[in-house]
Short mmCIF file of C-alpha atoms in Angstrom, two decimals:
data_model
loop_
_atom_site.label_atom_id
_atom_site.label_comp_id
_atom_site.label_asym_id
_atom_site.label_seq_id
_atom_site.Cartn_x
_atom_site.Cartn_y
_atom_site.Cartn_z
CA MET I 1 -0.10 0.25 -0.29
CA ASN I 2 3.19 2.97 0.36
CA LYS I 3 3.80 1.85 -2.38
CA ILE I 4 0.96 2.55 -4.24
CA VAL I 5 0.87 5.52 -2.72
CA LYS I 6 4.25 6.59 -3.17
CA VAL I 7 4.07 6.04 -6.79
CA THR I 8 0.95 7.76 -7.14
CA LYS I 9 2.37 11.08 -4.96
CA SER I 10 5.26 10.51 -7.69
CA LEU I 11 2.93 10.68 -10.28
CA ILE I 12 0.75 13.02 -9.42
CA PHE I 13 3.06 15.61 -8.04
CA SER I 14 5.93 15.18 -10.54
CA GLN I 15 7.36 18.33 -11.81
CA GLN I 16 8.04 18.92 -15.06
CA LYS I 17 11.88 19.75 -16.55
CA THR I 18 10.37 21.29 -20.28
CA ILE I 19 8.71 23.81 -21.90
CA PHE I 20 7.16 21.01 -24.41
CA SER I 21 6.64 18.31 -21.41
CA SER I 22 4.75 20.60 -19.44
CA ALA I 23 2.33 21.57 -22.41
CA ILE I 24 2.05 18.30 -23.91
CA LEU I 25 0.92 16.84 -19.70
CA ILE I 26 -1.46 20.19 -19.97
CA ALA I 27 -2.34 19.82 -23.54
CA ALA I 28 -3.83 16.15 -22.59
CA THR I 29 -5.54 16.33 -20.03
CA ILE I 30 -7.16 19.79 -21.60
CA VAL I 31 -8.53 17.22 -24.35
CA VAL I 32 -9.97 15.08 -22.04
CA ALA I 33 -11.26 18.10 -19.81
CA ARG I 34 -13.02 19.55 -23.25
CA PHE I 35 -14.55 16.40 -24.24
CA PHE I 36 -16.42 16.86 -21.12
CA GLY I 37 -16.89 20.01 -21.57
CA PHE I 38 -18.45 19.57 -25.16
CA LEU I 39 -20.25 16.65 -23.49
CA ARG I 40 -21.92 19.37 -21.09
CA PHE I 41 -23.13 21.41 -23.68
CA ARG I 42 -25.00 18.88 -25.60
CA VAL I 43 -26.74 17.21 -22.55
CA LEU I 44 -27.80 20.97 -21.96
CA ALA I 45 -28.91 21.09 -25.92
CA SER I 46 -30.61 17.48 -25.28
CA TYR I 47 -32.52 19.13 -22.18
CA PHE I 48 -33.15 22.86 -23.59
CA PRO I 49 -33.87 25.16 -26.40
CA LYS I 50 -31.48 27.54 -27.71
CA GLU I 51 -34.00 30.37 -26.42
CA GLN I 52 -33.12 29.11 -23.12
CA LEU I 53 -29.98 28.55 -23.51
CA ASP I 54 -29.86 31.99 -24.21
CA ILE I 55 -30.56 32.85 -20.78
CA PHE I 56 -28.42 30.10 -18.88
CA PHE I 57 -24.98 31.12 -20.78
CA ALA I 58 -25.82 35.12 -20.45
CA SER I 59 -26.53 34.51 -16.50
CA PHE I 60 -21.98 33.98 -17.10
CA ARG I 61 -22.04 36.90 -18.13
CA ILE I 62 -21.16 38.99 -14.80
CA PRO I 63 -19.57 36.36 -12.60
CA ASP I 64 -17.43 35.80 -15.37
CA ILE I 65 -16.50 40.02 -15.57
CA ILE I 66 -15.45 39.25 -11.93
CA PHE I 67 -13.49 35.81 -12.74
CA GLU I 68 -11.82 37.21 -15.29
CA ILE I 69 -10.60 40.22 -13.87
CA LEU I 70 -9.33 38.61 -10.58
CA ILE I 71 -8.10 35.67 -12.54
CA THR I 72 -7.35 36.34 -15.46
CA GLY I 73 -6.40 39.48 -15.12
CA ALA I 74 -4.44 39.64 -11.30
CA LEU I 75 -3.37 35.79 -11.36
CA THR I 76 -2.38 34.77 -14.81
CA SER I 77 0.06 37.43 -15.27
CA SER I 78 1.60 38.36 -11.80
CA PHE I 79 1.33 35.35 -9.26
CA ILE I 80 3.47 32.66 -10.79
CA PRO I 81 6.22 35.65 -11.01
CA ILE I 82 5.68 36.35 -7.76
CA PHE I 83 6.01 32.91 -6.73
CA ILE I 84 9.56 32.29 -7.98
CA LYS I 85 10.90 35.01 -6.53
CA TYR I 86 10.18 34.23 -3.50
CA LYS I 87 10.00 30.53 -3.75
CA ASP I 88 13.33 30.24 -1.86
CA ASN I 89 12.55 31.61 1.06
CA PRO I 90 10.38 30.09 2.52
CA LYS I 91 9.32 32.66 5.36
CA GLU I 92 8.79 35.14 2.83
CA LEU I 93 6.62 33.32 0.55
CA ARG I 94 4.31 31.76 3.24
CA GLU I 95 3.55 35.76 4.44
CA ASN I 96 3.56 37.42 0.50
CA ILE I 97 1.84 34.89 -1.33
CA SER I 98 -1.19 34.76 1.86
CA SER I 99 -1.94 38.16 1.47
CA ILE I 100 -2.35 38.04 -1.54
CA ILE I 101 -4.44 35.38 -1.60
CA ASN I 102 -6.05 37.65 0.72
CA LEU I 103 -6.12 40.65 -0.53
CA ILE I 104 -7.93 39.15 -3.12
CA PHE I 105 -10.54 37.70 -1.11
CA LEU I 106 -11.27 41.15 0.56
CA ILE I 107 -11.42 42.59 -2.56
CA LEU I 108 -13.66 39.75 -4.16
CA PHE I 109 -16.52 40.42 -1.23
CA LEU I 110 -16.06 43.68 -1.59
CA ILE I 111 -17.25 43.05 -5.36
CA ILE I 112 -20.23 40.64 -5.12
CA LEU I 113 -21.57 43.01 -1.85
CA THR I 114 -22.21 45.68 -4.43
CA LEU I 115 -22.97 43.93 -7.29
CA SER I 116 -25.86 41.97 -5.78
CA LEU I 117 -27.64 45.63 -4.40
CA PHE I 118 -27.64 46.46 -7.77
CA LEU I 119 -27.61 43.02 -9.62
CA LYS I 120 -31.22 43.15 -11.77
CA LYS I 121 -29.91 47.13 -13.03
CA ILE I 122 -26.74 45.41 -14.48
CA VAL I 123 -28.74 43.01 -16.29
CA LEU I 124 -31.28 45.45 -17.25
CA VAL I 125 -28.50 47.29 -19.37
CA ILE I 126 -26.42 44.58 -20.37
CA THR I 127 -29.13 42.45 -22.04
CA PRO I 128 -31.44 45.62 -23.63
CA GLY I 129 -33.70 43.57 -26.60
CA PHE I 130 -34.38 40.01 -23.73
CA SER I 131 -38.21 40.33 -22.37
CA PRO I 132 -38.33 41.32 -18.58
CA GLN I 133 -38.91 37.08 -18.13
CA LYS I 134 -36.03 36.65 -19.04
CA VAL I 135 -34.20 39.53 -17.38
CA ASP I 136 -35.51 38.01 -13.65
CA GLN I 137 -34.03 34.67 -14.55
CA ILE I 138 -30.75 35.87 -16.09
CA THR I 139 -30.36 38.03 -12.48
CA PHE I 140 -31.31 34.71 -10.35
CA PHE I 141 -29.48 32.65 -11.61
CA SER I 142 -26.13 34.81 -11.83
CA SER I 143 -27.05 35.65 -7.71
CA ILE I 144 -26.34 32.05 -7.49
CA LEU I 145 -23.72 32.32 -9.62
CA LEU I 146 -22.06 35.08 -7.81
CA PHE I 147 -22.17 33.73 -4.34
CA GLY I 148 -21.60 30.36 -4.67
CA GLN I 149 -19.46 29.48 -7.63
CA LEU I 150 -16.68 32.24 -8.20
CA PRO I 151 -15.40 32.14 -3.89
CA PHE I 152 -14.21 28.28 -4.49
CA LEU I 153 -13.61 28.98 -8.84
CA ILE I 154 -11.18 31.44 -7.39
CA LEU I 155 -9.23 29.51 -4.65
CA GLY I 156 -9.05 26.35 -6.71
CA ASN I 157 -7.01 28.98 -9.36
CA PHE I 158 -4.87 30.16 -6.65
CA LEU I 159 -3.97 26.16 -6.26
CA THR I 160 -3.46 26.20 -9.59
CA GLY I 161 -1.10 28.81 -9.86
CA ILE I 162 0.84 27.66 -6.70
CA GLY I 163 1.17 23.95 -8.72
CA GLN I 164 2.30 25.83 -12.28
CA ALA I 165 4.33 27.77 -10.14
CA ASN I 166 6.44 24.47 -8.98
CA LYS I 167 6.30 22.72 -12.35
CA ILE I 168 3.26 20.83 -11.52
CA PHE I 169 0.81 20.18 -14.17
CA PHE I 170 -1.35 17.36 -13.46
CA LEU I 171 -3.36 17.27 -10.72
CA PRO I 172 -4.94 21.14 -11.78
CA SER I 173 -5.42 19.94 -15.28
CA ILE I 174 -7.75 17.39 -14.27
CA ALA I 175 -9.84 19.39 -11.94
CA PRO I 176 -11.99 21.02 -14.40
CA ILE I 177 -13.15 17.56 -15.87
CA PHE I 178 -14.72 16.93 -12.09
CA TYR I 179 -16.55 20.42 -12.72
CA ASN I 180 -18.17 19.44 -16.46
CA LEU I 181 -19.00 15.73 -14.35
CA ALA I 182 -20.24 18.27 -11.88
CA ILE I 183 -22.54 19.73 -14.53
CA ILE I 184 -23.67 16.82 -16.73
CA ILE I 185 -25.14 14.78 -13.89
CA THR I 186 -27.64 18.19 -12.19
CA THR I 187 -28.50 18.39 -15.21
CA ILE I 188 -29.65 14.41 -16.32
CA PHE I 189 -30.90 13.71 -13.06
CA LEU I 190 -32.40 17.45 -12.11
CA HIS I 191 -33.75 18.81 -15.39
CA GLN I 192 -37.42 18.64 -13.71
CA LEU I 193 -35.88 22.09 -11.93
CA GLY I 194 -35.22 23.39 -15.08
CA LEU I 195 -31.59 25.64 -15.55
CA LEU I 196 -31.25 25.42 -12.07
CA ALA I 197 -30.50 22.47 -12.46
CA PRO I 198 -27.31 22.93 -14.55
CA VAL I 199 -26.71 26.09 -12.57
CA MET I 200 -26.54 23.94 -9.20
CA GLY I 201 -24.38 21.67 -11.36
CA VAL I 202 -21.42 24.82 -11.97
CA VAL I 203 -21.89 25.69 -7.66
CA PHE I 204 -21.18 22.20 -7.12
CA GLY I 205 -18.39 21.80 -9.89
CA SER I 206 -16.45 25.13 -8.42
CA LEU I 207 -15.91 23.17 -5.15
CA THR I 208 -14.81 20.27 -6.71
CA ILE I 209 -12.44 21.95 -7.88
CA PHE I 210 -11.04 23.68 -5.26
CA LEU I 211 -10.77 20.24 -2.73
CA ILE I 212 -9.42 17.87 -5.60
CA GLN I 213 -6.43 20.86 -5.66
CA ILE I 214 -5.99 21.47 -1.41
CA PRO I 215 -2.79 18.89 -1.14
CA LEU I 216 -1.49 21.59 -2.98
CA LEU I 217 -1.38 23.67 -0.99
CA PHE I 218 0.81 22.27 1.00
CA PHE I 219 3.55 21.19 -1.33
CA ASP I 220 6.50 21.76 -1.02
CA GLY I 221 6.39 23.63 2.21
CA PHE I 222 4.31 26.38 1.45
CA LEU I 223 1.76 26.77 4.52
CA TYR I 224 -1.24 29.40 3.92
CA GLN I 225 -1.71 32.35 6.89
CA PHE I 226 -4.56 34.42 7.53
CA VAL I 227 -2.44 37.68 7.58
CA LEU I 228 -2.70 40.94 5.38
CA LYS I 229 0.68 42.68 4.76
CA ILE I 230 1.21 45.07 1.57
CA ASN I 231 4.82 44.76 1.84
CA ALA I 232 7.04 45.11 -1.22
CA ALA I 233 5.99 41.47 -2.41
CA VAL I 234 2.38 42.77 -2.95
CA LYS I 235 2.80 46.33 -4.50
CA ASP I 236 5.36 44.04 -7.04
CA PHE I 237 2.58 41.92 -7.59
CA LEU I 238 -0.32 44.99 -7.73
CA GLN I 239 1.99 46.98 -10.17
CA MET I 240 2.40 44.13 -12.51
CA ALA I 241 -1.73 43.40 -12.05
CA ILE I 242 -3.50 46.32 -12.98
CA PRO I 243 -2.19 46.54 -16.37
CA ARG I 244 -3.29 43.21 -17.12
CA ILE I 245 -6.40 43.48 -15.23
CA LEU I 246 -7.37 46.70 -17.33
CA THR I 247 -6.79 45.14 -20.13
CA VAL I 248 -8.97 42.10 -18.55
CA ILE I 249 -11.39 44.51 -18.64
CA VAL I 250 -11.73 46.10 -21.87
CA SER I 251 -11.42 42.68 -22.63
CA GLN I 252 -14.95 41.58 -21.11
CA ILE I 253 -16.27 44.91 -21.44
CA ASP I 254 -16.25 43.65 -25.65
CA ALA I 255 -17.11 40.45 -24.18
CA THR I 256 -20.59 41.94 -22.83
CA ILE I 257 -20.89 44.04 -26.23
CA ASP I 258 -21.02 40.89 -27.50
CA LEU I 259 -24.29 40.04 -25.74
CA THR I 260 -25.23 43.08 -25.99
CA LEU I 261 -25.65 43.01 -29.63
CA SER I 262 -26.72 39.78 -29.70
CA THR I 263 -29.90 40.00 -27.97
CA PHE I 264 -30.97 42.70 -30.69
CA LEU I 265 -30.57 39.64 -33.23
CA LYS I 266 -32.89 36.59 -33.48
CA ALA I 267 -33.54 34.14 -30.54
CA GLY I 268 -30.71 31.61 -30.27
CA SER I 269 -28.48 34.37 -31.53
CA TYR I 270 -26.23 34.52 -28.46
CA THR I 271 -26.36 30.65 -28.02
CA ALA I 272 -24.78 30.28 -31.92
CA PHE I 273 -22.37 32.68 -31.06
CA TYR I 274 -21.49 31.47 -27.39
CA LEU I 275 -20.96 27.57 -28.43
CA ALA I 276 -19.34 28.54 -31.83
CA GLN I 277 -17.10 30.14 -29.69
CA HIS I 278 -16.11 27.70 -27.61
CA LEU I 279 -15.50 25.25 -29.96
CA GLN I 280 -12.85 27.15 -31.43
CA LEU I 281 -11.36 27.55 -28.20
CA LEU I 282 -11.07 23.71 -28.39
CA PRO I 283 -7.82 23.46 -30.14
CA VAL I 284 -6.90 27.45 -28.77
CA SER I 285 -7.12 25.78 -25.28
CA ILE I 286 -5.42 22.94 -26.05
CA ILE I 287 -2.70 24.20 -27.94
CA GLY I 288 -2.03 27.85 -27.28
CA MET I 289 -3.43 27.57 -23.58
CA ALA I 290 -1.14 24.60 -22.83
CA TRP I 291 1.97 26.47 -24.15
CA GLY I 292 1.16 29.64 -22.86
CA GLN I 293 0.68 28.22 -18.96
CA ALA I 294 3.45 26.11 -19.04
CA SER I 295 5.65 28.41 -21.04
CA LEU I 296 5.45 31.06 -18.21
CA PRO I 297 7.95 28.99 -15.28
CA TYR I 298 10.64 28.63 -17.99
CA LEU I 299 9.97 32.14 -19.80
CA SER I 300 10.64 33.96 -16.39
CA ASP I 301 13.77 31.74 -15.35
CA LEU I 302 15.68 32.29 -18.66
CA VAL I 303 14.74 35.66 -18.77
CA LYS I 304 15.48 36.31 -14.69
CA GLU I 305 18.93 34.06 -15.82
CA LYS I 306 19.63 36.63 -18.88
CA LYS I 307 19.89 33.64 -21.62
CA GLU I 308 19.04 35.82 -24.32
CA PHE I 309 20.35 33.53 -27.03
CA GLU I 310 18.10 30.49 -25.22
CA LEU I 311 14.97 32.68 -25.02
CA LYS I 312 14.97 33.51 -28.60
CA GLN I 313 15.66 30.53 -29.62
CA ILE I 314 12.15 29.41 -27.86
CA VAL I 315 10.63 32.11 -28.71
CA GLU I 316 11.11 30.92 -32.83
CA GLU I 317 10.96 27.48 -32.25
CA THR I 318 7.40 27.80 -30.23
CA ILE I 319 5.64 30.10 -32.27
CA LEU I 320 6.11 27.68 -35.37
CA CYS I 321 5.23 24.46 -33.06
CA LEU I 322 1.59 26.14 -32.09
CA LEU I 323 1.43 27.17 -36.27
CA PHE I 324 2.32 23.70 -36.78
CA LEU I 325 -0.63 22.42 -34.46
CA SER I 326 -3.05 25.23 -35.32
CA LEU I 327 -3.16 26.35 -38.55
CA PRO I 328 -4.56 22.63 -39.77
CA PHE I 329 -7.48 22.82 -37.33
CA ALA I 330 -8.14 26.39 -38.81
CA ILE I 331 -8.71 25.03 -42.43
CA PHE I 332 -10.72 22.01 -40.74
CA PHE I 333 -12.71 23.84 -38.96
CA ILE I 334 -13.99 25.87 -42.10
CA PHE I 335 -14.47 22.69 -44.43
CA GLY I 336 -16.05 20.53 -41.76
CA ARG I 337 -17.79 23.09 -39.86
CA THR I 338 -21.43 21.86 -40.29
CA PRO I 339 -20.88 18.20 -39.63
CA LEU I 340 -18.42 19.47 -36.27
CA VAL I 341 -21.18 21.22 -34.69
CA ARG I 342 -23.79 18.18 -35.65
CA LEU I 343 -21.44 16.31 -33.30
CA PHE I 344 -20.93 18.50 -30.73
CA PHE I 345 -24.32 20.02 -30.15
CA GLY I 346 -26.63 18.03 -31.90
CA GLY I 347 -29.32 17.13 -28.94
CA GLU I 348 -32.40 16.85 -29.16
CA LYS I 349 -33.69 20.65 -28.96
CA PHE I 350 -30.45 21.79 -31.07
CA ASP I 351 -32.35 22.53 -34.43
CA TRP I 352 -31.34 22.69 -37.80
CA GLU I 353 -31.59 26.19 -38.27
CA ALA I 354 -29.47 25.97 -34.79
CA THR I 355 -27.11 24.21 -36.15
CA VAL I 356 -26.76 26.16 -39.52
CA VAL I 357 -26.07 29.98 -37.51
CA THR I 358 -23.50 28.07 -35.35
CA ALA I 359 -21.64 26.33 -38.17
CA LYS I 360 -21.17 29.38 -39.97
CA THR I 361 -20.23 30.98 -37.35
CA LEU I 362 -17.37 28.74 -35.92
CA SER I 363 -15.56 29.36 -39.63
CA TYR I 364 -15.73 32.95 -39.21
CA PHE I 365 -13.60 32.10 -35.78
CA ALA I 366 -11.57 29.78 -37.09
CA LEU I 367 -10.27 32.67 -39.60
CA GLY I 368 -8.37 34.06 -36.23
CA LEU I 369 -7.57 30.16 -34.66
CA PRO I 370 -4.07 30.75 -35.25
CA PHE I 371 -3.50 34.03 -34.41
CA HIS I 372 -6.12 33.04 -31.39
CA THR I 373 -3.28 30.23 -30.53
CA LEU I 374 -0.14 32.48 -30.85
CA TYR I 375 -1.57 35.53 -28.27
CA TYR I 376 -1.48 33.40 -25.37
CA PHE I 377 2.05 32.00 -25.48
CA LEU I 378 3.24 35.97 -27.07
CA THR I 379 1.41 37.43 -23.07
CA ARG I 380 3.53 35.00 -20.88
CA CYS I 381 6.41 36.12 -22.69
CA PHE I 382 6.07 39.93 -21.66
CA TYR I 383 5.17 38.74 -18.59
CA ALA I 384 8.58 37.08 -18.08
CA PHE I 385 9.98 40.78 -18.56
CA LEU I 386 7.23 41.62 -16.18
CA ASP I 387 5.74 44.30 -18.75
CA THR I 388 1.93 43.69 -18.71
CA LYS I 389 1.46 47.19 -19.84
CA THR I 390 2.40 46.89 -23.25
CA PRO I 391 -0.15 43.66 -23.85
CA PHE I 392 -2.69 45.89 -22.15
CA LEU I 393 -2.30 48.59 -24.52
CA ILE I 394 -2.40 46.50 -27.57
CA GLY I 395 -5.41 44.90 -26.18
CA LEU I 396 -6.98 48.43 -25.75
CA PHE I 397 -6.49 48.66 -29.18
CA SER I 398 -7.61 45.91 -30.49
CA ILE I 399 -10.51 45.35 -28.50
CA ILE I 400 -11.84 49.38 -29.96
CA VAL I 401 -11.43 47.50 -33.04
CA ASN I 402 -13.49 44.50 -32.65
CA THR I 403 -16.03 46.93 -31.14
CA PHE I 404 -15.98 49.40 -34.33
CA PHE I 405 -16.66 46.37 -36.97
CA SER I 406 -19.32 44.40 -34.24
CA VAL I 407 -21.20 47.60 -34.09
CA PHE I 408 -20.58 48.41 -37.55
CA PHE I 409 -21.73 45.21 -38.99
CA ILE I 410 -24.72 44.47 -36.93
CA PHE I 411 -26.47 47.74 -37.06
CA PHE I 412 -24.96 49.54 -40.55
CA LEU I 413 -24.95 46.14 -42.79
CA LYS I 414 -27.38 44.32 -40.96
CA LEU I 415 -25.34 40.82 -41.33
CA PRO I 416 -26.43 38.18 -38.65
CA VAL I 417 -24.99 36.81 -35.53
CA PHE I 418 -21.56 35.46 -37.64
CA ALA I 419 -20.86 38.85 -38.13
CA LEU I 420 -19.40 39.32 -34.52
CA ALA I 421 -17.06 36.25 -35.26
CA LEU I 422 -15.61 37.77 -37.86
CA SER I 423 -14.91 40.91 -35.69
CA PHE I 424 -13.39 39.11 -33.17
CA SER I 425 -10.89 37.63 -35.74
CA LEU I 426 -10.04 41.13 -37.40
CA ALA I 427 -9.50 42.03 -34.05
CA ILE I 428 -6.89 39.06 -32.22
CA ILE I 429 -5.47 38.93 -35.88
CA LEU I 430 -4.81 42.83 -35.28
CA ASN I 431 -3.59 42.03 -31.55
CA THR I 432 -1.21 38.81 -32.23
CA LEU I 433 1.29 40.77 -35.02
CA SER I 434 1.49 44.27 -32.75
CA LEU I 435 2.29 41.58 -29.78
CA PHE I 436 5.22 39.73 -31.95
CA LEU I 437 6.67 43.49 -33.76
CA PHE I 438 6.66 44.76 -29.29
CA LEU I 439 8.17 41.41 -28.54
CA THR I 440 11.32 42.13 -31.12
CA LYS I 441 12.13 44.57 -29.38
CA LYS I 442 12.33 43.40 -26.05
CA ILE I 443 14.51 40.06 -28.22
CA LYS I 444 16.76 41.07 -30.72
CA ASN I 445 17.96 39.00 -33.47
CA ILE I 446 14.50 37.77 -34.32
CA ASN I 447 14.96 35.23 -37.55
CA TYR I 448 12.29 36.74 -39.71
CA ALA I 449 13.09 34.94 -43.00
CA TYR I 450 13.10 31.22 -41.16
CA LEU I 451 10.06 31.90 -39.54
CA ILE I 452 8.20 33.58 -42.69
CA GLY I 453 9.25 30.26 -44.52
CA GLU I 454 8.45 27.76 -42.37
CA THR I 455 5.21 29.60 -41.93
CA LEU I 456 4.14 29.35 -45.35
CA LYS I 457 5.42 25.59 -45.86
CA ILE I 458 3.15 25.25 -42.75
CA PHE I 459 0.29 26.93 -44.58
CA THR I 460 1.08 25.54 -48.32
CA ALA I 461 0.73 21.82 -46.55
CA ALA I 462 -2.49 22.82 -44.61
CA LEU I 463 -4.12 23.85 -47.79
CA ILE I 464 -3.22 21.36 -49.88
CA ALA I 465 -4.17 18.34 -47.62
CA SER I 466 -7.62 20.30 -47.37
CA LEU I 467 -8.83 19.40 -51.16
CA PRO I 468 -9.03 15.56 -50.82
CA SER I 469 -10.05 15.93 -47.42
CA TYR I 470 -13.19 18.39 -48.67
CA LEU I 471 -14.21 16.01 -51.86
CA PHE I 472 -14.03 12.80 -49.57
CA LEU I 473 -16.58 15.03 -47.15
CA LYS I 474 -18.61 15.99 -49.85
CA VAL I 475 -19.35 12.67 -51.72
CA ALA I 476 -19.29 10.62 -48.10
CA ASP I 477 -21.93 12.73 -46.42
CA PRO I 478 -24.46 11.20 -48.25
CA TRP I 479 -23.91 7.98 -50.64
CA ILE I 480 -21.29 5.99 -47.41
CA PHE I 481 -22.53 7.63 -43.90
CA ASN I 482 -26.22 8.59 -43.13
CA THR I 483 -26.20 11.46 -40.96
CA ARG I 484 -29.03 11.23 -39.15
CA TYR I 485 -27.65 9.48 -36.78
CA THR I 486 -24.75 10.78 -34.56
CA ILE I 487 -22.89 7.98 -34.26
CA ASN I 488 -22.23 8.64 -38.22
CA VAL I 489 -21.83 11.88 -37.77
CA PHE I 490 -18.75 10.88 -35.41
CA PHE I 491 -17.44 8.08 -38.64
CA LEU I 492 -17.95 10.29 -41.04
CA LEU I 493 -15.55 13.21 -39.30
CA PHE I 494 -13.44 10.63 -37.41
CA SER I 495 -12.76 9.54 -41.27
CA VAL I 496 -11.84 12.84 -42.82
CA ALA I 497 -9.99 14.10 -39.99
CA LEU I 498 -7.46 10.97 -40.39
CA ILE I 499 -7.34 11.32 -44.19
CA TYR I 500 -6.65 15.62 -43.52
CA PHE I 501 -4.03 14.89 -40.86
CA PHE I 502 -2.44 12.11 -43.33
CA TRP I 503 -2.04 14.31 -46.30
CA TYR I 504 -0.57 17.06 -44.10
CA LEU I 505 1.31 15.47 -42.77
CA PHE I 506 2.97 13.75 -45.59
CA PHE I 507 2.98 17.10 -47.23
CA SER I 508 4.96 19.13 -44.16
CA TRP I 509 7.33 16.05 -45.04
CA VAL I 510 7.47 16.66 -48.81
CA LEU I 511 8.32 20.37 -47.76
CA ASP I 512 10.81 19.74 -45.34
CA VAL I 513 8.83 21.41 -42.13
CA LYS I 514 10.98 21.35 -39.12
CA GLN I 515 8.19 20.79 -37.05
CA LEU I 516 7.66 17.16 -37.52
CA TYR I 517 9.84 16.51 -35.03
CA LEU I 518 7.13 17.13 -32.01
CA PHE I 519 5.79 14.08 -33.13
CA THR I 520 8.50 12.04 -31.73
CA LYS I 521 9.11 14.27 -28.92
CA LEU I 522 5.38 13.27 -28.14
CA ILE I 523 5.44 10.39 -28.49
CA GLY I 524 8.39 10.09 -26.22
CA LYS I 525 6.63 12.01 -23.50
CA ALA I 526 3.44 9.92 -23.62
CA LYS I 527 5.81 6.56 -23.00
CA GLU I 528 7.00 7.66 -20.44
CA TYR I 529 3.92 8.54 -18.17
CA GLN I 530 2.68 4.93 -19.92
CA LYS I 531 5.30 3.63 -18.06
CA LYS I 532 4.40 5.22 -14.93
CA ILE I 533 0.91 3.74 -14.69
CA ILE I 534 2.42 0.13 -15.81
CA GLU I 535 4.28 0.43 -12.63
CA LEU I 536 1.92 1.75 -10.16
CA PHE I 537 -0.94 -1.13 -11.73
CA ASN I 538 2.18 -3.75 -11.09
CA GLN I 539 2.80 -2.73 -7.80
CA TYR I 540 -0.94 -3.08 -6.79
CA ASP I 541 -0.63 -6.36 -7.95
#
């Protein structure tokens, strides 16, 4: 039994040595978490029509704003560099990190208290096209999420930050799986309660995210203290966090504008936008977010140690690796959009009109997918330099562009909801290119010819590979697979994906794309984890 515990602890608390191994581990667990996430969406679409799902998804807008400000704004940009800075001094680490946690929770308490007093008025402002009944429901569900979801979710993400700062990624990465499971289970077994069932699942799931990561609180000698001192570390944290928080505030205003504009469109438009956005986030999170999360501790170390050549090399190779992985997904999402939406969201109450609208919206999101993937890594590069101001200013400008195009497309050109996705793609392309240009001022001697040449080869391989794949899709859909059934939609997409990625790898080999080495390392890393798991079961036997 002791051996089982020891091996299990080694598996769960193993510290990664490279960005690649960390990204692979995060990506693998994100794949599983996203699977349950989309299973959650499909279950919701099976029990609730798109008009009700508009209410459910809109109820997250206000809680999401607070979460993004406190976690995406403060934690992701500032917490890990501060943790790394003081980790060699356990006493200072305990005092400083505990002070930061307590400060965030004090701010959270004040925000929730203030919002609860004006919640309905705020909901009325952000959903002007919804009926009074919908507004009342959104207000009710939003209040539950503010008090029941946010505290546990923020606690859980602090534990995630502690784990990532110590280069431990397994436990934080599997926590979202249980979050999604809680929503699925409550929806299936308590659907008689209406939308209250999945809302309760969200609360239980948030609690689970916190509970499952509690062991990280005691890792490496860190002990939480009930203390709040505004010392140098907390001031550094705030100085780094404030520009990023401002960026998040502006981006959340932009997301809220998307909700507001969608309320003036047909019923179900926000659901189509929301689902398409989350589907395009599947490769973005598996590739871009995973690499971004994994890279920050390593980039921070390289900047701290002033290893300029190694930093330049990692930035160049990571950009190309991300493009190598994301470009084929973008093209696949464009030509395979309809069966993709049918597979992920084709629940009993998700009709054909909703499918078509969501699929078209997805294709416009896909235009910016490779740039969206790069965005998360490039921002982490700035954070490693303790620079959150530059991403803020660039983000502010791109969000203004996004808002301008959104309003222009919806009110002047009278375009449907896919216009919001097109606006987003244009803005994220501008944002990412600007980030890269400003990053080259911090990292000298970037090999532009190498980056452009390899990118063109990757794009060419992905584009040519799509031609036989799209032809097969058009032939197989009516003649080989009866796609009235979900299982046949799955086999159709699986077949098309196999053909597409086979030809993509083949043309990448023909064009001598250097990033093919990624797959050999991926197989080697998978075998390493397989060995640990087999060892665990052998010990049990």
